[in-house]
PDB file of C-alpha atoms in Angstrom:
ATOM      1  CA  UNK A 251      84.338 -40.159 -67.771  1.00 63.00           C
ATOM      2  CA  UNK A 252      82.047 -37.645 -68.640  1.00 70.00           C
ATOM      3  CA  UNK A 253      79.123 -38.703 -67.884  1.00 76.00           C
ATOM      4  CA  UNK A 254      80.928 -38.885 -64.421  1.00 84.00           C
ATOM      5  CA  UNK A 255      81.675 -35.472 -64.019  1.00 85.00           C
ATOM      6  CA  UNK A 256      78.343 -34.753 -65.335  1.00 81.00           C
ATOM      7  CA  UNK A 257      76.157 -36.654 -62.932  1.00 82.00           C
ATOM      8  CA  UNK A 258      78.797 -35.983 -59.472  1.00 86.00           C
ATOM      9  CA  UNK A 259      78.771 -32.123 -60.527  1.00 87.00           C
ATOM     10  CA  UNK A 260      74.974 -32.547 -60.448  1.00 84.00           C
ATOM     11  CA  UNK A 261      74.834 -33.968 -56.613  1.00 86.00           C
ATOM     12  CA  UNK A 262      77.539 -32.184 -55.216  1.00 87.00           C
ATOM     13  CA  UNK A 263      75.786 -28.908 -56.031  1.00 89.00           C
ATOM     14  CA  UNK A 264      73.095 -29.682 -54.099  1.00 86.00           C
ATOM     15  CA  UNK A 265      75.098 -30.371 -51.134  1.00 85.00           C
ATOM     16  CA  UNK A 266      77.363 -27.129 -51.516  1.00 89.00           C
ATOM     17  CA  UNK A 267      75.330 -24.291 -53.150  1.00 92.00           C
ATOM     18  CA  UNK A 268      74.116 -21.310 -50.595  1.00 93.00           C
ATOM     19  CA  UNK A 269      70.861 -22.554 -50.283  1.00 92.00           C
ATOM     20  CA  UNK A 270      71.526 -25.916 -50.297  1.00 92.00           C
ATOM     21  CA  UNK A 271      74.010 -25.513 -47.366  1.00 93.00           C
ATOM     22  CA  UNK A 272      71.464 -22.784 -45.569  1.00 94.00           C
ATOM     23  CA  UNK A 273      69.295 -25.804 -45.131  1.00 93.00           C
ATOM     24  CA  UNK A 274      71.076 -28.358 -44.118  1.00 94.00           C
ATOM     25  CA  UNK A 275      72.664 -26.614 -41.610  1.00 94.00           C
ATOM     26  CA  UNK A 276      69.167 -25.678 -39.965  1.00 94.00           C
ATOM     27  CA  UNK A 277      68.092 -29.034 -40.237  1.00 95.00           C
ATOM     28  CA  UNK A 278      70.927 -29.402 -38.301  1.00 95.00           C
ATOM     29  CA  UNK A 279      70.192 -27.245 -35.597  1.00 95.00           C
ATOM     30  CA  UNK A 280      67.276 -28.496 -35.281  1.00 94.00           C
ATOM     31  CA  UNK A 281      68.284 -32.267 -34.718  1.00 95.00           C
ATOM     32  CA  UNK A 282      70.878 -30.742 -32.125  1.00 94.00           C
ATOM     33  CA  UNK A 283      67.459 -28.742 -30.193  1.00 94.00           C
ATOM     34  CA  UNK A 284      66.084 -32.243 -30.251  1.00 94.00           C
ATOM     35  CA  UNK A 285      69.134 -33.578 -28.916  1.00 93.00           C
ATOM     36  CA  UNK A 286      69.186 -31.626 -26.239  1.00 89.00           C
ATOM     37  CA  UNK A 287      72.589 -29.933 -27.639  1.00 92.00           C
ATOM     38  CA  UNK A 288      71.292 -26.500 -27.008  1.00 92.00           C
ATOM     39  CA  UNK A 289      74.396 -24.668 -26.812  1.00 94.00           C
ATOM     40  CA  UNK A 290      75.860 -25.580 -30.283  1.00 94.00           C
ATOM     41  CA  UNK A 291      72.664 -24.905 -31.809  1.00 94.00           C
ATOM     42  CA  UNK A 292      72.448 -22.088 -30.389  1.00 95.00           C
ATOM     43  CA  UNK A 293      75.747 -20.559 -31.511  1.00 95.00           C
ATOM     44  CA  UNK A 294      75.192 -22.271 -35.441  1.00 95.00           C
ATOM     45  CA  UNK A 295      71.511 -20.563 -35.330  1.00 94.00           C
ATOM     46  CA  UNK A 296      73.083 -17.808 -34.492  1.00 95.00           C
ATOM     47  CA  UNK A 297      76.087 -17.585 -37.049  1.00 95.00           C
ATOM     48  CA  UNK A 298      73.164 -18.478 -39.647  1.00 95.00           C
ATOM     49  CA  UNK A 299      70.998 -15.437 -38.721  1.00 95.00           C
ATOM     50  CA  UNK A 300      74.231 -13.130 -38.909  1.00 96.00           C
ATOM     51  CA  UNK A 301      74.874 -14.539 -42.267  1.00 94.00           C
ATOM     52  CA  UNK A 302      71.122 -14.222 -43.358  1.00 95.00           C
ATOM     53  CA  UNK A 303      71.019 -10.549 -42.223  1.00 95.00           C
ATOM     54  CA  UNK A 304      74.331  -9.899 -43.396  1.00 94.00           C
ATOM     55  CA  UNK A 305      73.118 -11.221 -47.177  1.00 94.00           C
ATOM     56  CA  UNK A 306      70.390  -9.066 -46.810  1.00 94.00           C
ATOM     57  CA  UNK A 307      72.207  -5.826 -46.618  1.00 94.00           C
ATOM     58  CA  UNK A 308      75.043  -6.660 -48.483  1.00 94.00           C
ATOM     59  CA  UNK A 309      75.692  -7.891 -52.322  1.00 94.00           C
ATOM     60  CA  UNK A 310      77.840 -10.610 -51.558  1.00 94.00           C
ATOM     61  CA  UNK A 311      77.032 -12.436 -54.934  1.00 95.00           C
ATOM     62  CA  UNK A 312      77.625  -9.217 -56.774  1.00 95.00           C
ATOM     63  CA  UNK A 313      81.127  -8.952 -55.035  1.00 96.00           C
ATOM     64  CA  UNK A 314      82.110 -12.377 -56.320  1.00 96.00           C
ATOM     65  CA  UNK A 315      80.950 -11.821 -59.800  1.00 97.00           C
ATOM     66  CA  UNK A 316      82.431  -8.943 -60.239  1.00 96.00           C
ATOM     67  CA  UNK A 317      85.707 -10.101 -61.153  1.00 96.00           C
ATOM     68  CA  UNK A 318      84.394 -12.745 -63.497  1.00 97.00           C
ATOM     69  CA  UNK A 319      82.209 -10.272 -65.855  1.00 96.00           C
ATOM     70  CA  UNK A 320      85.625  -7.984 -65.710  1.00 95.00           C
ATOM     71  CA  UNK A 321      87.690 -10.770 -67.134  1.00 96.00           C
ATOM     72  CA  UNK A 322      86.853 -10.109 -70.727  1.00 96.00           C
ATOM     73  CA  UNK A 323      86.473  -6.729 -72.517  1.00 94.00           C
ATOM     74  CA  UNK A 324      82.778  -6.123 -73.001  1.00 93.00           C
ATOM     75  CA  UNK A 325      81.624  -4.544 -76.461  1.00 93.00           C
ATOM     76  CA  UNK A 326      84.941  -6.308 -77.994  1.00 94.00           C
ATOM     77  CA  UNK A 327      86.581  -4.669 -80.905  1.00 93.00           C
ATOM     78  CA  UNK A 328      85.504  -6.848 -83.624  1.00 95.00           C
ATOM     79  CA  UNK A 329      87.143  -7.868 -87.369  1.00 94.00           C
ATOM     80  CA  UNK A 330      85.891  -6.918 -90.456  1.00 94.00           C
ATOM     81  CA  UNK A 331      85.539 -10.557 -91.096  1.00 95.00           C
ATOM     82  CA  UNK A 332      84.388 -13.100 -88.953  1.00 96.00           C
ATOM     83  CA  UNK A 333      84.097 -17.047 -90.020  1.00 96.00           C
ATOM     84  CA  UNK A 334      81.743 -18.110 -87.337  1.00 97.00           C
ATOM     85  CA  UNK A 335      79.469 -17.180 -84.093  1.00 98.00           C
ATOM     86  CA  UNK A 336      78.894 -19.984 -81.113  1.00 98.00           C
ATOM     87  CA  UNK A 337      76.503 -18.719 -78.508  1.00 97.00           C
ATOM     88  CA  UNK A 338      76.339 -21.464 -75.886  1.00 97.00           C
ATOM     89  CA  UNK A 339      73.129 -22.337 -73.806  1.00 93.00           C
ATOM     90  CA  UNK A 340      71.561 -21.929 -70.372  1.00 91.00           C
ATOM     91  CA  UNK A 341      68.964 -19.167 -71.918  1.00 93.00           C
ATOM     92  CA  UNK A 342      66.544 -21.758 -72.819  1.00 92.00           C
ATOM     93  CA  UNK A 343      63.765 -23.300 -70.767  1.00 92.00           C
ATOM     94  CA  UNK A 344      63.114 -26.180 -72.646  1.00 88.00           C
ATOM     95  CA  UNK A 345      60.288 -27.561 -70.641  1.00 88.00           C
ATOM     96  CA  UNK A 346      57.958 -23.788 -70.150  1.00 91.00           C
ATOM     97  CA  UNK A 347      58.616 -23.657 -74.167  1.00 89.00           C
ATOM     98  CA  UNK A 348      57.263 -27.031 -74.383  1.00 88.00           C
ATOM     99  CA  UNK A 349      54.485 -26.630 -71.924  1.00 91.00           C
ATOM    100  CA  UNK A 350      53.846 -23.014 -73.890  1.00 93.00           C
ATOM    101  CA  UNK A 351      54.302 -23.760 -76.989  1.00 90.00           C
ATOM    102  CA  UNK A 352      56.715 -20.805 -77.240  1.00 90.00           C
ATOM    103  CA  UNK A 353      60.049 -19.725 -76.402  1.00 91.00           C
ATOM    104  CA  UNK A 354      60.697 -19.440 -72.854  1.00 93.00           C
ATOM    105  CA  UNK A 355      63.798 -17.971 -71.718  1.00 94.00           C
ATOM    106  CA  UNK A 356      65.861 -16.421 -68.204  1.00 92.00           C
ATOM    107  CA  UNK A 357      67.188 -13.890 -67.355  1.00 90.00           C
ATOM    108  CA  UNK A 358      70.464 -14.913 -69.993  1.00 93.00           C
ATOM    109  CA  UNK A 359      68.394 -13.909 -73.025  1.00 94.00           C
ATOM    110  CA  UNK A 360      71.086 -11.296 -74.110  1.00 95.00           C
ATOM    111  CA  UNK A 361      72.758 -15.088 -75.506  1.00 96.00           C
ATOM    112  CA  UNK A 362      69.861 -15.103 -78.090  1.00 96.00           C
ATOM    113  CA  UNK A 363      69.687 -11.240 -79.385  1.00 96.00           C
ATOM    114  CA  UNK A 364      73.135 -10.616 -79.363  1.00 96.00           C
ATOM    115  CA  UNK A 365      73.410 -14.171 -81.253  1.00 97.00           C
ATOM    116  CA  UNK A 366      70.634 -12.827 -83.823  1.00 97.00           C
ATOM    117  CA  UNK A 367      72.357  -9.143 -84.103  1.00 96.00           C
ATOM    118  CA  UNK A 368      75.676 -10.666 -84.704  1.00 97.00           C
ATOM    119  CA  UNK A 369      74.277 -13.079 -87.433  1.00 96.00           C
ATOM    120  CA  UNK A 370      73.083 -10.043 -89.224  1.00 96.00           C
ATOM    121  CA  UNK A 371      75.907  -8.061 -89.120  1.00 96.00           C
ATOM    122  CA  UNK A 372      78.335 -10.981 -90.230  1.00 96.00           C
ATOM    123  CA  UNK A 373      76.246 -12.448 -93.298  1.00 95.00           C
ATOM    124  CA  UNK A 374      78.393 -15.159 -93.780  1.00 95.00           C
ATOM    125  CA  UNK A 375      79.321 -16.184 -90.918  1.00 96.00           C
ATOM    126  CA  UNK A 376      78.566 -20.274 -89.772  1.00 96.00           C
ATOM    127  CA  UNK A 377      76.583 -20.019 -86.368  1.00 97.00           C
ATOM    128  CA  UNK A 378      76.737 -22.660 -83.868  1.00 97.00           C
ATOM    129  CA  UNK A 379      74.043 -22.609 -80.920  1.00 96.00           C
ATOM    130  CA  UNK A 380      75.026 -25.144 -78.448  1.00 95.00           C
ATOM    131  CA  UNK A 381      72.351 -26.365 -75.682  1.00 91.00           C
ATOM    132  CA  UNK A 382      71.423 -30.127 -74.582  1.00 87.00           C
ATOM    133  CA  UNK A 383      69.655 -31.078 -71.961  1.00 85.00           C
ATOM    134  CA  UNK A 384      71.126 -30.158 -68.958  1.00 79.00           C
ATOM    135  CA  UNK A 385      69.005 -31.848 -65.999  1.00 76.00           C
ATOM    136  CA  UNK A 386      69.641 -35.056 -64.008  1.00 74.00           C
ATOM    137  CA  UNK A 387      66.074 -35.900 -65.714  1.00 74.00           C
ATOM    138  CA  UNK A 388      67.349 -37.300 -69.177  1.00 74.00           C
ATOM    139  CA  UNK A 389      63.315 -37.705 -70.603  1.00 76.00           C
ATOM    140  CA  UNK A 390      63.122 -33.553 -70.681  1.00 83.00           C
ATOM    141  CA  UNK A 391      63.328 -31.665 -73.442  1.00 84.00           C
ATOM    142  CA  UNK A 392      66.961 -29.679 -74.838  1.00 88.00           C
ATOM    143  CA  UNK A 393      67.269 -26.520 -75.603  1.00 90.00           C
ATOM    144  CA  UNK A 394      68.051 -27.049 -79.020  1.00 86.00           C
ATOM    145  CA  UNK A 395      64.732 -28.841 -79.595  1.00 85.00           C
ATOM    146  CA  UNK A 396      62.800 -25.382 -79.111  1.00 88.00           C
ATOM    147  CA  UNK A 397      65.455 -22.878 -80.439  1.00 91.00           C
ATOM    148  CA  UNK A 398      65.679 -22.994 -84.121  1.00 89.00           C
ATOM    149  CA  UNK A 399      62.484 -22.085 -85.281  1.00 89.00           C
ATOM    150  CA  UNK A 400      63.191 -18.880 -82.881  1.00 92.00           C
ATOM    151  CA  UNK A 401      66.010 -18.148 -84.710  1.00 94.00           C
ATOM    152  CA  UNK A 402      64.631 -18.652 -88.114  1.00 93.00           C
ATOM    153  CA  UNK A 403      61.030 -16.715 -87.080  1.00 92.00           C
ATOM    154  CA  UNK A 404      64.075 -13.936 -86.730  1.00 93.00           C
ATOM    155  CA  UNK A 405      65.289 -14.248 -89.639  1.00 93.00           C
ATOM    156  CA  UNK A 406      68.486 -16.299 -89.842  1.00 94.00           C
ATOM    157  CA  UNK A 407      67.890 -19.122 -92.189  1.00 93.00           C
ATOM    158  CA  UNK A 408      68.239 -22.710 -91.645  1.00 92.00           C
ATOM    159  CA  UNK A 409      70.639 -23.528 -93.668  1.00 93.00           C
ATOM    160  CA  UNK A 410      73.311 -21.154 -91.751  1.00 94.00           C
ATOM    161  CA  UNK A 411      72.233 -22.905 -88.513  1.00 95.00           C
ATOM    162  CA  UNK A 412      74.509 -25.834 -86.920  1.00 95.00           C
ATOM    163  CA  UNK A 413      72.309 -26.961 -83.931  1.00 94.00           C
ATOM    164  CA  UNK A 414      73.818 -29.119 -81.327  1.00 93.00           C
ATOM    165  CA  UNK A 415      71.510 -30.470 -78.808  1.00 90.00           C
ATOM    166  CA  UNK A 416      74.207 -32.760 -76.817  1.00 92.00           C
ATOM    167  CA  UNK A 417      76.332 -30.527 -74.435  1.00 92.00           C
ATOM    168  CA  UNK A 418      75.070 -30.998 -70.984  1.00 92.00           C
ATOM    169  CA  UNK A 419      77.748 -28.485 -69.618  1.00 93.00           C
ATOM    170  CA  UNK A 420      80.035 -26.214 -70.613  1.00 95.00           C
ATOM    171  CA  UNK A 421      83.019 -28.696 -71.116  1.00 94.00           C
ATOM    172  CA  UNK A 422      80.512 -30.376 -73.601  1.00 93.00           C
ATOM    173  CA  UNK A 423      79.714 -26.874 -75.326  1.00 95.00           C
ATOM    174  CA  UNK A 424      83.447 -26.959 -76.594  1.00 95.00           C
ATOM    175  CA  UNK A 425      83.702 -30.693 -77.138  1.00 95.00           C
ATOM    176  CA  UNK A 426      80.187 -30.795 -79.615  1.00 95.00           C
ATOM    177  CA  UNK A 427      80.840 -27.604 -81.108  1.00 95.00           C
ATOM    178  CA  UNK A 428      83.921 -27.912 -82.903  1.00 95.00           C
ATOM    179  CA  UNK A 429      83.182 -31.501 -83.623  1.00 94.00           C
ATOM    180  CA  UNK A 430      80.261 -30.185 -85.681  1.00 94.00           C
ATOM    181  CA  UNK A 431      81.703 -26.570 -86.831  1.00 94.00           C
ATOM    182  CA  UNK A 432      85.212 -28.024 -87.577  1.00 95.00           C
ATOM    183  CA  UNK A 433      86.913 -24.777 -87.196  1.00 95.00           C
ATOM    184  CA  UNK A 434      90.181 -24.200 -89.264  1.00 92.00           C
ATOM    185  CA  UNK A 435      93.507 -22.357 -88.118  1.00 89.00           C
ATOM    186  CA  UNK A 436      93.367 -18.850 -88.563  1.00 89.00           C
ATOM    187  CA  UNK A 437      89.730 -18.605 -89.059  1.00 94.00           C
ATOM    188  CA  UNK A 438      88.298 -15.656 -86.825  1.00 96.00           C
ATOM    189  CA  UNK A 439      85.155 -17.246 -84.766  1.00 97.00           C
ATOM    190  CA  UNK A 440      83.112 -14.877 -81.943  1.00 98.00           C
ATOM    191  CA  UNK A 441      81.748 -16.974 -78.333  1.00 98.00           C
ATOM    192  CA  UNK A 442      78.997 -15.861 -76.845  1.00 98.00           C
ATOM    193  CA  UNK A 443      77.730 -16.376 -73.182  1.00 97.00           C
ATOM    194  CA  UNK A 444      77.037 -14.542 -69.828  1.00 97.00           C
ATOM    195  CA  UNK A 445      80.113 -12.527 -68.809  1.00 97.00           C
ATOM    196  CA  UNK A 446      80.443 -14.260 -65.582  1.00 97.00           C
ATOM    197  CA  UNK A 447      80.666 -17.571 -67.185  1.00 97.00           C
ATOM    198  CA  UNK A 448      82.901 -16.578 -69.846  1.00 97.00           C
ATOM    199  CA  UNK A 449      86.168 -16.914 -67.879  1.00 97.00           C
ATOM    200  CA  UNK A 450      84.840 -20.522 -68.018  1.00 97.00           C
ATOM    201  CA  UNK A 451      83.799 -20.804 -71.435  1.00 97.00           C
ATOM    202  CA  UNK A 452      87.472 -19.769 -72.586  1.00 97.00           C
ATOM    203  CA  UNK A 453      89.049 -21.930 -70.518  1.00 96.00           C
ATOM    204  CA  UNK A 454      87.408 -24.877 -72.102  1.00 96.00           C
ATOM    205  CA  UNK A 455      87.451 -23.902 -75.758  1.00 96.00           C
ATOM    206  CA  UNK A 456      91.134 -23.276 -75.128  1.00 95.00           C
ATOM    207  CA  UNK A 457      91.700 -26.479 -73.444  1.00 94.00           C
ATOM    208  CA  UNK A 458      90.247 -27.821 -77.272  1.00 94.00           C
ATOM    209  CA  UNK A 459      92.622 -25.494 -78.845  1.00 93.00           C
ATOM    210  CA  UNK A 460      90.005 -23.296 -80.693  1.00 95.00           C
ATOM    211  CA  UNK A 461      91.013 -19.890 -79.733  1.00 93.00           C
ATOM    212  CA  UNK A 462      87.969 -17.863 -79.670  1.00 96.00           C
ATOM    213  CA  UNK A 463      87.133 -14.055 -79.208  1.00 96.00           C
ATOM    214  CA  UNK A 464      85.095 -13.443 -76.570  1.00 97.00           C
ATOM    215  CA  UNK A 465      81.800 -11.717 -76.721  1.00 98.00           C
ATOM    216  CA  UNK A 466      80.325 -11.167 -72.826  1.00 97.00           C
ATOM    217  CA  UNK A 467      76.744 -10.324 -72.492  1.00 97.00           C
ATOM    218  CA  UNK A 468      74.283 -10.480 -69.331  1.00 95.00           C
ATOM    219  CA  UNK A 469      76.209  -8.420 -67.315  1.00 95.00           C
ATOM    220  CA  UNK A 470      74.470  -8.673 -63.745  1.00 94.00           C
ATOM    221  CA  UNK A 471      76.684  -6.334 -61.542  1.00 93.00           C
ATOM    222  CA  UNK A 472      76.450  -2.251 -61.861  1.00 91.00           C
ATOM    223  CA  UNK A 473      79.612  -1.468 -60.341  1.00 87.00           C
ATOM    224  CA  UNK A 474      78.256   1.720 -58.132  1.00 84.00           C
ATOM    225  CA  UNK A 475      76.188   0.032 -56.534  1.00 84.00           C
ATOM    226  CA  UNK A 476      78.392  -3.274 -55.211  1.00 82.00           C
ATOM    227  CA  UNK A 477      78.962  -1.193 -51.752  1.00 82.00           C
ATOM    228  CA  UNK A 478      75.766   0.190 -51.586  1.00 82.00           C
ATOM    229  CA  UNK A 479      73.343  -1.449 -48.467  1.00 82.00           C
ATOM    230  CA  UNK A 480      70.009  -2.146 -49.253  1.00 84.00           C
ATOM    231  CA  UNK A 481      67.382  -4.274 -48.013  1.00 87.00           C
ATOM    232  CA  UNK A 482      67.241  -7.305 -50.523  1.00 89.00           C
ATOM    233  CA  UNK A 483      67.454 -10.867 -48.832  1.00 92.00           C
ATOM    234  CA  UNK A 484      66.098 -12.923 -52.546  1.00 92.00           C
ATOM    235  CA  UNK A 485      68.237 -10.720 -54.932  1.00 92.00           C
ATOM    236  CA  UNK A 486      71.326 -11.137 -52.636  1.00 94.00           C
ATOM    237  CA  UNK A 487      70.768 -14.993 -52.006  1.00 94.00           C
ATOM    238  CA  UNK A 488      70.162 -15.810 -56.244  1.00 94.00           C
ATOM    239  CA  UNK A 489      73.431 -14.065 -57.288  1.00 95.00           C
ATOM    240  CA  UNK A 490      75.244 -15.396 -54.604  1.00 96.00           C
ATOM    241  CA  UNK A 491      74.030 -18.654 -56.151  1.00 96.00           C
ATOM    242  CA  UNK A 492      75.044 -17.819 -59.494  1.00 96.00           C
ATOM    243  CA  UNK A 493      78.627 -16.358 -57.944  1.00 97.00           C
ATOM    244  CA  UNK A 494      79.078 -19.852 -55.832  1.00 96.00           C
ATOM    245  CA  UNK A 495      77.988 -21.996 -58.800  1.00 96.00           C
ATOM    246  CA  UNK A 496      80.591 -20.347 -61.333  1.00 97.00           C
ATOM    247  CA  UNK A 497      83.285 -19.734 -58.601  1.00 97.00           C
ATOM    248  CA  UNK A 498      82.964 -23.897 -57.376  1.00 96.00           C
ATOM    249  CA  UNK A 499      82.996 -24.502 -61.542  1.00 96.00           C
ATOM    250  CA  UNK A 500      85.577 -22.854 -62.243  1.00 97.00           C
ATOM    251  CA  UNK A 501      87.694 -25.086 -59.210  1.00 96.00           C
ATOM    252  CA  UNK A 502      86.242 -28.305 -60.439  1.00 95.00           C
ATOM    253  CA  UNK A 503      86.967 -27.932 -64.391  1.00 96.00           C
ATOM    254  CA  UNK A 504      90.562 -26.935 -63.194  1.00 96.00           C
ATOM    255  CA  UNK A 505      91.474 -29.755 -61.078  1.00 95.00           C
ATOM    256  CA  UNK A 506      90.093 -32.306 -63.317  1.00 94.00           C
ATOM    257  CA  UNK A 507      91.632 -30.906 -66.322  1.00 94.00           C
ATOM    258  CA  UNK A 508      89.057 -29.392 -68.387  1.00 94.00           C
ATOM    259  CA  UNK A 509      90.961 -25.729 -68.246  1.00 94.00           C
ATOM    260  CA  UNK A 510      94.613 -25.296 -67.745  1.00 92.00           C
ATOM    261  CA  UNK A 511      94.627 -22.227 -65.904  1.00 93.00           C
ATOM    262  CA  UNK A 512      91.990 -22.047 -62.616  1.00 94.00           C
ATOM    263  CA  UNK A 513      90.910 -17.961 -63.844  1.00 95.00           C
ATOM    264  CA  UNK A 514      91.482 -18.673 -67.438  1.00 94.00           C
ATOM    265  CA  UNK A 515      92.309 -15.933 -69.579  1.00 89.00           C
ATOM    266  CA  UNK A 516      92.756 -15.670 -73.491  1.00 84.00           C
ATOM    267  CA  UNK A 517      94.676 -18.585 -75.102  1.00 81.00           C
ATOM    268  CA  UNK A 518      97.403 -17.704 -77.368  1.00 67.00           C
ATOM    269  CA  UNK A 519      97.396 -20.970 -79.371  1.00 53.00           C
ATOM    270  CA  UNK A 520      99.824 -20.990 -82.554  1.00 49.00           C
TER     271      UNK A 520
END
């Protein structure tokens, strides 16, 4: 069932992402020119050029991910004592740190130094990095493959690490990680991801009843300047990417289950 999800989540994306729907409806138009349908081309080349120059002015991703990175209080209030830190993947770039020979991360680093800062402050706390390989392409490398001798070059050692290099997705992320953490009732455990992927992130660990605190990091909106025009046709297009990818994943992992609520929020779990 899974492995279902997994691999129709994969395809479907292609088909329904920004980009991947920017080009298939031009390819469109152009089998329409060719078909001498010049009318309807005309009027879906035309609602595609508003939309381009629209995207260029305007944030639209930034408008959409707004609400998501709001979801969750950001520089959390935090117990004296914490029993464990999960940071969950999608930093990595398992195959430049391969090719490189060194780490190789996005723009989600934040996951890794707020990981390392929070191991540091919270001595004995058990820390949980969870990454697989999340490509259609099962031969590349996971992210948890290149990670830990990062961590431990910074100073957290081995022994404190729990390394799980099977979640594919975020569903996953909660599955593997208490299966190899084994969390206990009442025990006070941090989770640490982008902000606009944490409404997400709680939704599943909730929907595994481990009740988590949230710790958002990667913020990618400034708030003054979501109404602010500007130039910026790339920028626009990428975080409406990341909005339409989060947005369509939060849908899917509601309908089939994998969160109970569609904008999850905190889980109260007694």
């Amino acid at each position: 069932m899974e492995d279902s999800f997994f691999y129709l989540s994969k395809i479907l994306w292609i088909a329904l992402s920004p980009d991947g729907l920017f080009v298939i409806l031009l390819t469109l138009c152009l089998v329409l020119l060719l078909g001498r349908r010049v009318r309807i081309a005309t009027i879906l080349l035309s609602m595609l050029t508003i939309g381009v120059l629209l995207l260029s002015l305007f944030p639209l991703g930034d408008w959409l991910l707004y609400p998501l990175e709001r979801r969750f209080q950001h520089n959390p209030e935090l117990p004296v004592r914490v029993d464990g830190i999960v940071v969950l993947g999608g930093s990595v770039m398992p195959a430049h740190s391969v090719e490189w020979q060194q780490l190789e991360t996005n723009h989600s680093h934040e996951r890794l130094s707020s990981f390392i800062q929070l191991a540091q402050r919270y001595p004995e706390a058990r820390l949980v990095f969870s990454g697989g390989n999340a490509s259609l392409d099962r031969s590349k490398p996971t992210e948890a493959q290149v990670v830990e001798s990062y961590f431990v070059a910074a100073g957290i050692p081995a022994e404190r690490l729990i390394i799980d290099s099977k979640a594919r997705n975020t569903a996953e992320n909660a599955i593997y990680s208490k299966q190899e953490a084994k969390p206990e009732r009442g025990e006070h455990w941090l989770l640490i991801t982008s902000a606009y992927h944490m409404p997400r992130a709680i939704g599943v660990f909730c929907r595994q009843d481990w009740q988590v605190i949230p710790y958002p990091v990667d913020h990618q909106v400034v708030s003054a300047q979501r109404f602010r025009p500007g130039f910026a046709l790339l920028l626009h297009a990428y975080n409406l990417n990341m909005a339409a990818h989060e947005w369509l994943g939060l849908l899917a992992y509601y309908l089939s289950g994998k969160t109970h609520q569609l904008l999850p929020a905190q889980c109260d779990i007694e």
